[in-house]
Short mmCIF file of C-alpha atoms and ligand atoms in Angstrom, two decimals:
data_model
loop_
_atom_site.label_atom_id
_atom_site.label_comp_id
_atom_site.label_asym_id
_atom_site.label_seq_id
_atom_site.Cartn_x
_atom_site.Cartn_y
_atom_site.Cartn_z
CA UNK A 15 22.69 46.38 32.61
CA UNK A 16 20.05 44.72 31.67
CA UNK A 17 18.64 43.22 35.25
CA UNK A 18 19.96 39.54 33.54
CA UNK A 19 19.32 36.74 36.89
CA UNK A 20 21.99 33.74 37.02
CA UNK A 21 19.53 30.97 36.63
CA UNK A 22 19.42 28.54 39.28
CA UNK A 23 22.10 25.93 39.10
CA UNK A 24 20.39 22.98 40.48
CA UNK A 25 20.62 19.55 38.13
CA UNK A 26 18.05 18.14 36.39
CA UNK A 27 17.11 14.45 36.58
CA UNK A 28 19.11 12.78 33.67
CA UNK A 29 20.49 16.07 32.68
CA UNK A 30 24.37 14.10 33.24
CA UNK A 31 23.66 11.92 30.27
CA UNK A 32 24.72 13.70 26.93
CA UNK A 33 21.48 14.92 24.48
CA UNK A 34 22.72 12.65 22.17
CA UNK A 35 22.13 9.80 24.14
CA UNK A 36 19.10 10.79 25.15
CA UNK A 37 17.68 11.51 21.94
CA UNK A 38 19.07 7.69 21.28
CA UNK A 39 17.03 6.25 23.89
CA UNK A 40 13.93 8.65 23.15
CA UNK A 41 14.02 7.41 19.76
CA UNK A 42 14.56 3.60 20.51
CA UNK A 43 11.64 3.94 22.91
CA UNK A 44 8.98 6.17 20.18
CA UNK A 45 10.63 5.86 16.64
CA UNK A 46 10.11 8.47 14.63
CA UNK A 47 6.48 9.44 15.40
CA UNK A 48 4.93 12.75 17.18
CA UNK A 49 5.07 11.85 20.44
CA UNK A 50 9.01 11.45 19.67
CA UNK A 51 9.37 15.34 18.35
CA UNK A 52 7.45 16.59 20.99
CA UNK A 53 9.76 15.13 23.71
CA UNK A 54 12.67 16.26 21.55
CA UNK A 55 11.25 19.32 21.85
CA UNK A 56 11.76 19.60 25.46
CA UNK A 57 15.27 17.73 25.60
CA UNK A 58 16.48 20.36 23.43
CA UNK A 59 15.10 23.13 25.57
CA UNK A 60 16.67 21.11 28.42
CA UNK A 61 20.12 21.58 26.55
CA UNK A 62 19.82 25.15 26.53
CA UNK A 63 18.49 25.63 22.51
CA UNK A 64 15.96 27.90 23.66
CA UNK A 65 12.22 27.17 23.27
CA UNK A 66 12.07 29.27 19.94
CA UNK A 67 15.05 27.29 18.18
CA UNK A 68 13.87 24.28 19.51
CA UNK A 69 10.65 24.25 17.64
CA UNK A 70 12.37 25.41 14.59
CA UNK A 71 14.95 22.59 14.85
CA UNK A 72 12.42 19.95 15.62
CA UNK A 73 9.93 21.60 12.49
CA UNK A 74 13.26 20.98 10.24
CA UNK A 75 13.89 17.31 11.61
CA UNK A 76 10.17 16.69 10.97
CA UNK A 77 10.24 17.26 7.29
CA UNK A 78 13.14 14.95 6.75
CA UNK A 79 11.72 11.78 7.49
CA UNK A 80 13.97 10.04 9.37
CA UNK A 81 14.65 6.91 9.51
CA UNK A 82 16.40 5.66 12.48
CA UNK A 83 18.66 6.76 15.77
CA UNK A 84 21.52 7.31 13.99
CA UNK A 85 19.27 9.20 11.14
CA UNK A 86 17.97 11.62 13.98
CA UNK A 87 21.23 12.33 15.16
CA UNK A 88 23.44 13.29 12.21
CA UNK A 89 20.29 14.53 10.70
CA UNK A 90 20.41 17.03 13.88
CA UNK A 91 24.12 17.59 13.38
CA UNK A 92 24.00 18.47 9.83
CA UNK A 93 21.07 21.25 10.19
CA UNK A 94 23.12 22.69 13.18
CA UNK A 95 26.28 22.61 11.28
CA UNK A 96 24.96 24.65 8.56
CA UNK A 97 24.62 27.70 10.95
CA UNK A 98 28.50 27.44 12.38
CA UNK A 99 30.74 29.69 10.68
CA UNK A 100 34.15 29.68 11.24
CA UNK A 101 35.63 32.78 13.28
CA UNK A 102 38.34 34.60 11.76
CA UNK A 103 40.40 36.27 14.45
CA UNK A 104 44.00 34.80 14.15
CA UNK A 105 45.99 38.59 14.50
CA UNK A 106 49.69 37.24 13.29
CA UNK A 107 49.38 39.32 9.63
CA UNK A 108 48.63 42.59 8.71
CA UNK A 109 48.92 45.55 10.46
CA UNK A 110 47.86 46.66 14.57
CA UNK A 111 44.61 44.65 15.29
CA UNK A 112 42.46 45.80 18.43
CA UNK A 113 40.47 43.43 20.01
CA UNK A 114 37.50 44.73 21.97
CA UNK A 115 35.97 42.60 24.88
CA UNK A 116 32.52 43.38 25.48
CA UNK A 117 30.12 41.16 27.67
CA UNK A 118 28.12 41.43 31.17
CA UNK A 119 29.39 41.95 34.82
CA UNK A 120 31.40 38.39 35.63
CA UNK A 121 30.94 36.71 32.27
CA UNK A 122 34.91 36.05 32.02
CA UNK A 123 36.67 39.37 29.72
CA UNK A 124 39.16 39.71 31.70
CA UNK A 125 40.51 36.32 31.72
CA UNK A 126 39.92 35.55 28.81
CA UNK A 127 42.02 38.53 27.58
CA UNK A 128 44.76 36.84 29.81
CA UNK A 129 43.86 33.57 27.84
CA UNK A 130 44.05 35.37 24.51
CA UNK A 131 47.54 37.20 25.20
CA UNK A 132 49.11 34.14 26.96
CA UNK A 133 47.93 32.11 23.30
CA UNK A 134 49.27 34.85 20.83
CA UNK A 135 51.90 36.71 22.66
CA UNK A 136 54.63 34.37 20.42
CA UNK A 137 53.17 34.53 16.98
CA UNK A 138 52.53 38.23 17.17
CA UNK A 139 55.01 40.40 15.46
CA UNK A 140 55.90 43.10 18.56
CA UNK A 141 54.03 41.35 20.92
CA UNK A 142 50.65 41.57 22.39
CA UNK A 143 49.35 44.92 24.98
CA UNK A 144 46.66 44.82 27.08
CA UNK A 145 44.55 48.06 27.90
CA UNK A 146 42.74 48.26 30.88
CA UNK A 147 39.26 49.62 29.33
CA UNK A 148 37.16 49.12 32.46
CA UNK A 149 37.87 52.07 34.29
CA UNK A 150 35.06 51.96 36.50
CA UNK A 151 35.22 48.62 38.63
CA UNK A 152 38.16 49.80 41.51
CA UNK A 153 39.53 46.68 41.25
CA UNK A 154 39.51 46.08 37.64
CA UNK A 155 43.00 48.27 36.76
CA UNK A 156 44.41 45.88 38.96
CA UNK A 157 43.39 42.42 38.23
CA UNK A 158 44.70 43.24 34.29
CA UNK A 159 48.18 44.32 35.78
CA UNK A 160 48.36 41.43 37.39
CA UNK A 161 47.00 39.07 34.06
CA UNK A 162 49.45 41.22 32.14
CA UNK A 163 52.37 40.54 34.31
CA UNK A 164 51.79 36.83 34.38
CA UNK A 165 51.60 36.37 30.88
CA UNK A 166 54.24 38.90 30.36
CA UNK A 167 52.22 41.67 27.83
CA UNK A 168 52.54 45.33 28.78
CA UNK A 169 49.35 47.21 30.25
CA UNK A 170 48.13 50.34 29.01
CA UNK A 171 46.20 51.98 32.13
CA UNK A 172 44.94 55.61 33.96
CA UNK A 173 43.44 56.16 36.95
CA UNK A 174 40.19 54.48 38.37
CA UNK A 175 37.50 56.13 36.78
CA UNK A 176 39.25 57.49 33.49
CA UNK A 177 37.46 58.17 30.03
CA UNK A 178 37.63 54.14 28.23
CA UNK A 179 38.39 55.51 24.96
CA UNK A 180 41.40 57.72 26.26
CA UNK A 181 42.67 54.47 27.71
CA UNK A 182 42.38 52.78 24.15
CA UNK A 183 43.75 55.72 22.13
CA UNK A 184 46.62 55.72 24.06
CA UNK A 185 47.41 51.65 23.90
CA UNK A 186 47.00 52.17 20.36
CA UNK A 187 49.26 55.40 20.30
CA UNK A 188 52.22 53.28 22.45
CA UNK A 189 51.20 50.46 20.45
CA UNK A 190 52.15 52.07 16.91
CA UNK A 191 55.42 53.55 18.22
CA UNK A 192 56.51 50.08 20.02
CA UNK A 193 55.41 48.37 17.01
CA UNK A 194 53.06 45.53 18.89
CA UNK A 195 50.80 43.86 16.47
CA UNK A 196 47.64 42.96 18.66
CA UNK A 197 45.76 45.25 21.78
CA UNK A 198 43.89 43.44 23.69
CA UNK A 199 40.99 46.07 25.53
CA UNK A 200 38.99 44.86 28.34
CA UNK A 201 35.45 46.95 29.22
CA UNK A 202 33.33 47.35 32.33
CA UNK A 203 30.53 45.12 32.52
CA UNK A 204 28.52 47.65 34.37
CA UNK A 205 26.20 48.30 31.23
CA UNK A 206 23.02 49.49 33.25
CA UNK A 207 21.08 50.16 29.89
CA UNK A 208 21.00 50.18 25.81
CA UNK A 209 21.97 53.79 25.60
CA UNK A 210 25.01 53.86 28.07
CA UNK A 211 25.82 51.03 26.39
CA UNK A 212 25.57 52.48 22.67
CA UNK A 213 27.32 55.92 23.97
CA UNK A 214 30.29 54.49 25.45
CA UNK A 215 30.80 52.17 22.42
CA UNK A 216 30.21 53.97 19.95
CA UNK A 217 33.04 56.79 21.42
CA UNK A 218 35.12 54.29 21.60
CA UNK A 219 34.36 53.12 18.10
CA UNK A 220 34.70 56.37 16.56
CA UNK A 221 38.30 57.05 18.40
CA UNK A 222 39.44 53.89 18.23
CA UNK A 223 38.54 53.93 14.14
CA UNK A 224 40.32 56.81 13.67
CA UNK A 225 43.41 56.57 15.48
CA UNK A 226 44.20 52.97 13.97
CA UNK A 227 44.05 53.98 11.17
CA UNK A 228 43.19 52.08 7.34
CA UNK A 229 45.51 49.47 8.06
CA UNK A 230 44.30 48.44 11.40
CA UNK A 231 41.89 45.79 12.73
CA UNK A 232 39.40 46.71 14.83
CA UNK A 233 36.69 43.99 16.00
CA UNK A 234 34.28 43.18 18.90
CA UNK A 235 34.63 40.11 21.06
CA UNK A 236 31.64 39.23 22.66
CA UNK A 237 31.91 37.24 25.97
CA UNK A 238 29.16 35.04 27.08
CA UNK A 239 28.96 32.66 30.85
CA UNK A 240 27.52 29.37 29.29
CA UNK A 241 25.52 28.99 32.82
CA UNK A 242 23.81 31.72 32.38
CA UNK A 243 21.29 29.88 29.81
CA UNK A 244 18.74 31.45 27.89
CA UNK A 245 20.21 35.42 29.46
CA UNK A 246 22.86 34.51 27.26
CA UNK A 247 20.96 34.76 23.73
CA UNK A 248 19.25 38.04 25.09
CA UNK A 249 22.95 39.68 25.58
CA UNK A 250 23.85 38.41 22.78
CA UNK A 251 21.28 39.36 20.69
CA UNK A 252 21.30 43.11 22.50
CA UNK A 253 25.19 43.84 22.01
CA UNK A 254 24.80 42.62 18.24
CA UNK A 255 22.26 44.66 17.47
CA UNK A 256 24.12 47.73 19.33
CA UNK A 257 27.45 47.38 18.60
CA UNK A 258 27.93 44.80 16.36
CA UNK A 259 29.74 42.10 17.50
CA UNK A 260 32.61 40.61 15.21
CA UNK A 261 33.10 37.45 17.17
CA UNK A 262 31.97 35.35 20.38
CA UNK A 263 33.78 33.67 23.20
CA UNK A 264 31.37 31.08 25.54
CA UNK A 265 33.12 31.07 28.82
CA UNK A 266 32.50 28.07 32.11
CA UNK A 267 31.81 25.82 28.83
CA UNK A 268 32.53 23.00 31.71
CA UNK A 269 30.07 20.46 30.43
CA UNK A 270 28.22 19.91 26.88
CA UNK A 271 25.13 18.85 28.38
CA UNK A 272 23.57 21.70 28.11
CA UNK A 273 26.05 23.19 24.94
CA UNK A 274 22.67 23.98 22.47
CA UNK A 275 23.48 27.45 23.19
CA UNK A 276 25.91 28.06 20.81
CA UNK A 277 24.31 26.70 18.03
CA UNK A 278 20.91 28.53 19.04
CA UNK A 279 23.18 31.59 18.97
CA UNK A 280 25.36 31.11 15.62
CA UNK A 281 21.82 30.48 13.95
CA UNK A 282 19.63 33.23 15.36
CA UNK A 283 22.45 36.10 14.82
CA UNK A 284 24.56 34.28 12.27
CA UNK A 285 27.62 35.12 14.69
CA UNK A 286 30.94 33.01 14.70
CA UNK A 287 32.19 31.33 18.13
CA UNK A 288 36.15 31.88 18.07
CA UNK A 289 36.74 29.96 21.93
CA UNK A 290 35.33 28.29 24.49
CA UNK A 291 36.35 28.65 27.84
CA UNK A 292 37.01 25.20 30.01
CA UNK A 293 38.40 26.16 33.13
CA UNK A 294 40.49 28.73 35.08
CA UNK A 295 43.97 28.26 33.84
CA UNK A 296 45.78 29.55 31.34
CA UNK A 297 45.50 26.85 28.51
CA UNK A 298 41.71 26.58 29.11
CA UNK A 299 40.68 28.33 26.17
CA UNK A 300 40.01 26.29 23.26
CA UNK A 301 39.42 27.40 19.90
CA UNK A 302 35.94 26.43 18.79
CA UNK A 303 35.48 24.03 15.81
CA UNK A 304 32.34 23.19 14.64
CA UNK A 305 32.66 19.49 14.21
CA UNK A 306 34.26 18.63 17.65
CA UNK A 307 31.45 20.72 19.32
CA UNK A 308 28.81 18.75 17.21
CA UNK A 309 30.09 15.52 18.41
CA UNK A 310 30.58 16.00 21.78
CA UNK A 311 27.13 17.54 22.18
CA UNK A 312 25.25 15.09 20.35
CA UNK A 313 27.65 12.52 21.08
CA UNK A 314 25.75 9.02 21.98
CA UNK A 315 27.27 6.63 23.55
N1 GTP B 427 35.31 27.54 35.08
C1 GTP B 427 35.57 28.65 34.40
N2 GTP B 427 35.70 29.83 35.05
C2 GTP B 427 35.97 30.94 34.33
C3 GTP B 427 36.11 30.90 32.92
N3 GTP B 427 36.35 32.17 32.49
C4 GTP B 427 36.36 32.95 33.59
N4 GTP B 427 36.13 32.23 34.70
C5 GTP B 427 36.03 32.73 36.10
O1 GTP B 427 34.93 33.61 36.18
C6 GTP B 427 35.19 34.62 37.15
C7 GTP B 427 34.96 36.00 36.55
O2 GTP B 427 35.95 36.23 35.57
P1 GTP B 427 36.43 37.69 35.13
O3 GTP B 427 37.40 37.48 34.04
O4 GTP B 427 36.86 38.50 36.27
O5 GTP B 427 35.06 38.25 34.56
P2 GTP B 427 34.76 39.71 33.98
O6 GTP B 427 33.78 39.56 32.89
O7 GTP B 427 36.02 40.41 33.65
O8 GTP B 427 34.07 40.37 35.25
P3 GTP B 427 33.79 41.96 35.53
O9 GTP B 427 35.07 42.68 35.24
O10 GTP B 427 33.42 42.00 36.98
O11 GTP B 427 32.67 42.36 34.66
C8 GTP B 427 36.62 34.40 37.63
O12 GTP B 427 36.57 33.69 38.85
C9 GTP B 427 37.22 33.54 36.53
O13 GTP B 427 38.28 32.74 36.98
C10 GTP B 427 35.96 29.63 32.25
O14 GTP B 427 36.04 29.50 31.03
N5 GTP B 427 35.68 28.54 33.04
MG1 MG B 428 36.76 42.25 34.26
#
């Protein structure tokens, strides 16, 4: 959609060593003078903050006069954990929920819908159905079929190039007369601009509001490839303000070294991360929680 570049992946010297052991040995070497927050300026851009959160973060670190390493550090930790809301998206009570999964060609939705269904399929009261929402990649009917089969949900699909939202109104139709508690929709990723984007969503919105009724649960899942850096606060930031996005999901979440992300995102948009993504397989979805994700980022030793 949006002409977003994978940025390149090639390592930076010392980029292996954690930012919290960095900004240990930055501090040891400086103490807490200027020449100190303007190289922790540039770690944190290193760690994927973003340049604008970055100065922010450092302004806030600067007005707390801190006293040592270990001052810098949880000092960092606790003005990043104000910003990390807790995601609320466990579907086991209530009525049917629907689950939208929005994001970017390649970010992950479709696995991680297999993720999500192959974690909830037991505690859901009828079971979990998957609807194959991205009707316009040829290959995309199939690869959920084949998710769905694995992890043993039923798929709700048409033909290649069917209308999204009839796909949706009809999982939710099957779901309500089977009685499964949780749809799980995948979406193209072909997005090409803001209004496509807005149009298709918002049909699907409107339908999918409608036919599910006052006791359903309808949110937006937001999918976003943590190696695709700074692009990722731009999506992020673009869906939101489009759609409205309910709850994120940072997929290829393979290393923390450069996790600043999803705290630069949770305090710009004020958005909850529900998962990150570790890997491939099944069980590689791991629900976020703010204080693991705080000390493994800034985690010093
Ligand atoms: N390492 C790693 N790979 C992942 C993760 N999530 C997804 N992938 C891989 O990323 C690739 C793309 O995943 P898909 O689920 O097809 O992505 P998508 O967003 O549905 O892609 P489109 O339908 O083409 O828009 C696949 O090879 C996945 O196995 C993750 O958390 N970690
Ligand atoms: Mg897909």
């Amino acid at each position: 959609m949006f002409g977003f570049k994978k940025k390149s992946s090639q390592p930076k010297a010392g980029a292996s060593k954690s930012i919290g052991r960095r900004i240990k040995d930055l501090f040891g070497r400086t103490g807490a003078n200027e020449e100190f927050f303007e190289e922790l300026e540039d770690l944190l851009v290193e760690a994927d903050f973003g340049a604008a959160a970055a100065v922010e973060l450092v302004d806030e670190l600067r007005s707390r006069k801190i006293s040592d390493r270990e001052d810098a550090i949880s000092s960092l930790k606790e003005i990043l954990g104000e910003s990390l809301v807790p995601a609320q998206l466990d579907p086991s009570h209530g009525g049917l929920h629907l689950y939208l999964v929005l994001g970017v060609n390649g970010v992950g939705k479709t696995t991680t819908i297999a993720k999500l269904a192959h974690r909830w399929k037991k505690q859901i009261p009828g079971g979990v159905v998957l609807a194959a929402g991205d009707t316009f990649r040829a290959a995309a009917i199939e690869q959920l079929s084949i998710h769905g089969e694995r992890v043993g949900a039923r798929v709700v699909k048409q033909e290649h190039g069917s209308d999204p939202a009839a796909v949706i109104y009809d999982a939710i139709t099957s779901a309500k007369s089977q009685g499964e508690g949780l749809i799980l929709a995948d979406t193209a990723g072909r997005m090409h601009n803001r209004g496509n984007l807005i149009r298709e969503l918002e049909k699907i919105h409107r339908i999918a509001s409608e036919r599910l009724g006052s006791d359903g649960v309808y949110k937006k899942i937001l999918v976003i490839d943590a190696t695709t850096g700074q692009n990722g606060m731009r999506q992020a930031e673009i869906f939101h303000e489009a759609v409205g996005v309910d709850a994120l999901v940072m997929t290829k979440y393979d290393s923390s070294a450069k996790g600043g992300l999803v705290a630069a995102i949770s305090r710009k948009l004020g958005l909850p991360f529900a998962f990150l993504g570790r890997g491939e397989g099944m069980d590689d979805l791991i629900p976020f929680d703010a204080e693991t994700y705080l000390n493994e980022l800034l985690a010093s030793e």
